[in-house]
CSV table of C-alpha atoms in Angstrom, one decimal:
chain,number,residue,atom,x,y,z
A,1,UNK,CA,61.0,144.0,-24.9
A,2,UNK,CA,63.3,141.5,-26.9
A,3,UNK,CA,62.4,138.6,-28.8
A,4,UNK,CA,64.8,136.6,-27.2
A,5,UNK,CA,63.5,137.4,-23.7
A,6,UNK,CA,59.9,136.5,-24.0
A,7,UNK,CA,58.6,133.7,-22.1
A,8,UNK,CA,55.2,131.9,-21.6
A,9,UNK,CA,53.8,133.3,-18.2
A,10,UNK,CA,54.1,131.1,-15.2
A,11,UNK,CA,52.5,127.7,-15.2
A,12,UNK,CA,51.4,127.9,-18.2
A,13,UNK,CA,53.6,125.2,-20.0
A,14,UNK,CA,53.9,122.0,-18.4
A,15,UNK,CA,55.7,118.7,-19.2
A,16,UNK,CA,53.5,116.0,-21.5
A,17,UNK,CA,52.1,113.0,-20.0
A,18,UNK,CA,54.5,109.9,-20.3
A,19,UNK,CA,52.7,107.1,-19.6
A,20,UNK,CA,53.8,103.5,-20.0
A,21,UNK,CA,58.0,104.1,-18.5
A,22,UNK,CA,57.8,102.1,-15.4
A,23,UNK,CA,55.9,102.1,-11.9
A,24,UNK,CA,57.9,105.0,-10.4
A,25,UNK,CA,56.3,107.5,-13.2
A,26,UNK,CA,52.7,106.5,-11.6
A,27,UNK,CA,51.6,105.9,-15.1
A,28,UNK,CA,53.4,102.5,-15.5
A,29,UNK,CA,52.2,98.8,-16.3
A,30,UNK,CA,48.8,99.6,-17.6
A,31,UNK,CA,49.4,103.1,-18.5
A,32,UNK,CA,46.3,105.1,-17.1
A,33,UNK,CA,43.8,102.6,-19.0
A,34,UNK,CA,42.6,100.1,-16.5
A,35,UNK,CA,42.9,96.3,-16.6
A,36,UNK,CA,40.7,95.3,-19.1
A,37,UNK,CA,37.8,96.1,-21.5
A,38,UNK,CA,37.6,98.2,-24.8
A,39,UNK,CA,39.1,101.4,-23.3
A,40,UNK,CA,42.0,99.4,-22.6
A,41,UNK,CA,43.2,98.4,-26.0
A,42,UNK,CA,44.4,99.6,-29.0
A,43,UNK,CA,42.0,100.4,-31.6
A,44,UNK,CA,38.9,100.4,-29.3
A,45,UNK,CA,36.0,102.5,-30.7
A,46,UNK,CA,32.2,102.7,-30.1
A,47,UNK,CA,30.0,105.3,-32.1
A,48,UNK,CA,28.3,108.2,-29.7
A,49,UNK,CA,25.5,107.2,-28.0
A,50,UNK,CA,26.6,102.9,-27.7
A,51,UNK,CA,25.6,101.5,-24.5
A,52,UNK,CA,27.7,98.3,-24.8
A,53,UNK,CA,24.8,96.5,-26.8
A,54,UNK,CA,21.8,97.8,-24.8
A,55,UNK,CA,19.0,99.4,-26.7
A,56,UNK,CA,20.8,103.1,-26.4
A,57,UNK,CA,18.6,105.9,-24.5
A,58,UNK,CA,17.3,107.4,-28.3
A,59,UNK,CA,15.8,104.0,-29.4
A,60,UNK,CA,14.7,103.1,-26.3
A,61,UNK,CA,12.1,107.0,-26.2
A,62,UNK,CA,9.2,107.1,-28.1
A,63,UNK,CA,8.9,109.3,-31.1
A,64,UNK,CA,6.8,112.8,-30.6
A,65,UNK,CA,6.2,115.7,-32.4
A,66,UNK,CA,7.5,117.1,-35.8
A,67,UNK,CA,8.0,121.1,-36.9
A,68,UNK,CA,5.5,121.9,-39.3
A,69,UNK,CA,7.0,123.6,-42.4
A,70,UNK,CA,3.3,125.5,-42.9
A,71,UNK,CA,5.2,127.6,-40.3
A,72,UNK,CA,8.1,128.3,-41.6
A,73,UNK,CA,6.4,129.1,-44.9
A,74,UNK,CA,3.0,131.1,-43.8
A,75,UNK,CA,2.9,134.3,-42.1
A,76,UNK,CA,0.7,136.8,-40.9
A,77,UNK,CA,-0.1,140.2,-40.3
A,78,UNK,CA,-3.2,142.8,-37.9
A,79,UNK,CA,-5.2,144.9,-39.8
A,80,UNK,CA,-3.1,147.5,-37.1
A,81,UNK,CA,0.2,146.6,-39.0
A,82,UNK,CA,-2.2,147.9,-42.6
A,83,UNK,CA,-2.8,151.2,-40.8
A,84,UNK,CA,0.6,151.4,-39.6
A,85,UNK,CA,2.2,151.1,-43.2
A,86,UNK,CA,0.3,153.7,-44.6
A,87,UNK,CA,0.0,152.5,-48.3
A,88,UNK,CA,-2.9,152.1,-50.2
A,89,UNK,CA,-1.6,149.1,-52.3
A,90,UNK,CA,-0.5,146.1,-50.6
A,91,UNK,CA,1.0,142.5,-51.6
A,92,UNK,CA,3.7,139.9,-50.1
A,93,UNK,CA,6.8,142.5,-51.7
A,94,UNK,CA,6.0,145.1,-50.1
A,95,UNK,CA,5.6,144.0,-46.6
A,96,UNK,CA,8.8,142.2,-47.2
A,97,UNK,CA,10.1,144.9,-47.8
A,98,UNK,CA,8.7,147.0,-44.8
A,99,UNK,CA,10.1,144.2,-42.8
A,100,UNK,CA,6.7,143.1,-41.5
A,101,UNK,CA,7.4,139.1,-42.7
A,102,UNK,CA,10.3,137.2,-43.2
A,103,UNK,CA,11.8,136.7,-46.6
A,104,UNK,CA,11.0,132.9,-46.2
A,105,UNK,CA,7.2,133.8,-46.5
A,106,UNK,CA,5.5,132.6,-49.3
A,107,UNK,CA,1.9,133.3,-48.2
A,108,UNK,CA,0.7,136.1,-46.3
A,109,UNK,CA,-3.6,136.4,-44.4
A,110,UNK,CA,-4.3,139.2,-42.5
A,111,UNK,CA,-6.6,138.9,-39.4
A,112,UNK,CA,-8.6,141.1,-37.4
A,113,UNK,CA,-6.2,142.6,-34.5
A,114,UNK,CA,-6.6,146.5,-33.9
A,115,UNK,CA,-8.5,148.9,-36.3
A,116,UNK,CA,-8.1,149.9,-39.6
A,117,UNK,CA,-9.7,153.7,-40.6
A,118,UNK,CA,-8.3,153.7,-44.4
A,119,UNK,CA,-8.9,152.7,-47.6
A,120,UNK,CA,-6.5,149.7,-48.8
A,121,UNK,CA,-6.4,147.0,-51.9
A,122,UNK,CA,-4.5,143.8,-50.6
A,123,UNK,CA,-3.4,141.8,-53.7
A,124,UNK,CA,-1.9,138.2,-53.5
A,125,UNK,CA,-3.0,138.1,-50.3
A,126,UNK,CA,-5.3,136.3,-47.7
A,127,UNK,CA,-7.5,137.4,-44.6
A,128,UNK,CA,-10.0,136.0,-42.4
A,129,UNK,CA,-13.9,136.8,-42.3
A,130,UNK,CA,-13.7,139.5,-39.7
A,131,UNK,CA,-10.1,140.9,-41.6
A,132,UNK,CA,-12.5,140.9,-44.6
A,133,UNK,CA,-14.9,142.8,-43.6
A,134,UNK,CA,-12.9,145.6,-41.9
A,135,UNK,CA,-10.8,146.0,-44.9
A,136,UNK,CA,-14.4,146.2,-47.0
A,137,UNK,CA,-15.8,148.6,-44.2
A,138,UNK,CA,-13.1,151.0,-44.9
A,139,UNK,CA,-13.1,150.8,-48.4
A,140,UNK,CA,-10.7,148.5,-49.0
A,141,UNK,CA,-10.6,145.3,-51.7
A,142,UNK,CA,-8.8,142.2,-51.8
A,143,UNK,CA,-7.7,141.1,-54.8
């Protein structure tokens, strides 16, 4: 192959639209854009969304819901995922770091989902009543 005998493959170059040189091109007179109107002129812009003045469909719907940023921020783990990890110290770094929460999480509880058999101090971090009591059963202390 030669520089100087490549060529595009078939079909895939064609000849620019030229619109506006007389009625035999099929573009002439009004050149593709209608009689009248905005579309038609030069310069004719409306933002995304404009309905020609009518209330657009956004305004017109009523507002609902939000994302709660206690979601993005709180996290939480079973008192399985404790057994699972198998240390006896526990706080927010650590299960960062075992990839159990998000690095986003500022705030950690543990509730009571599965069993846990072993002793384990939680520090910096939060549980429900039942969690609480599990963790105590076995031994356990939150700090």
């Amino acid at each position: 192959m030669q520089l100087n005998t490549i060529k595009p493959a078939a079909g895939a170059k064609h000849a620019k639209r030229r619109v506006g040189r007389g009625m035999g091109s099929g573009l002439g007179k009004t050149a593709g854009r209608g009689h009248n109107g905005q579309h038609s002129r030069a310069g004719g812009y409306h933002k995304v969304g404009f309905e020609g003045g009518q209330m657009p469909l956004q305004r017109r719907l009523p507002k609902r819901g939000f994302k709660s940023k206690t979601l993005k921020y709180n996290g939480e783990i079973t008192l399985a995922d404790l057994q699972r990890l198998g240390l006896d110290e526990v706080d927010l770094l650590t299960l960062k770091a075992a990839g159990l929460v998000g690095e986003l999480i500022k705030h950690v509880k543990v509730i009571k989902s599965g069993e846990l058999s072993r002793k384990v101090a939680l520090k910096g971090l939060g549980a429900t009543a039942g969690a609480k009591a599990a963790i105590e059963a076995a031994g356990g202390s939150l700090a």
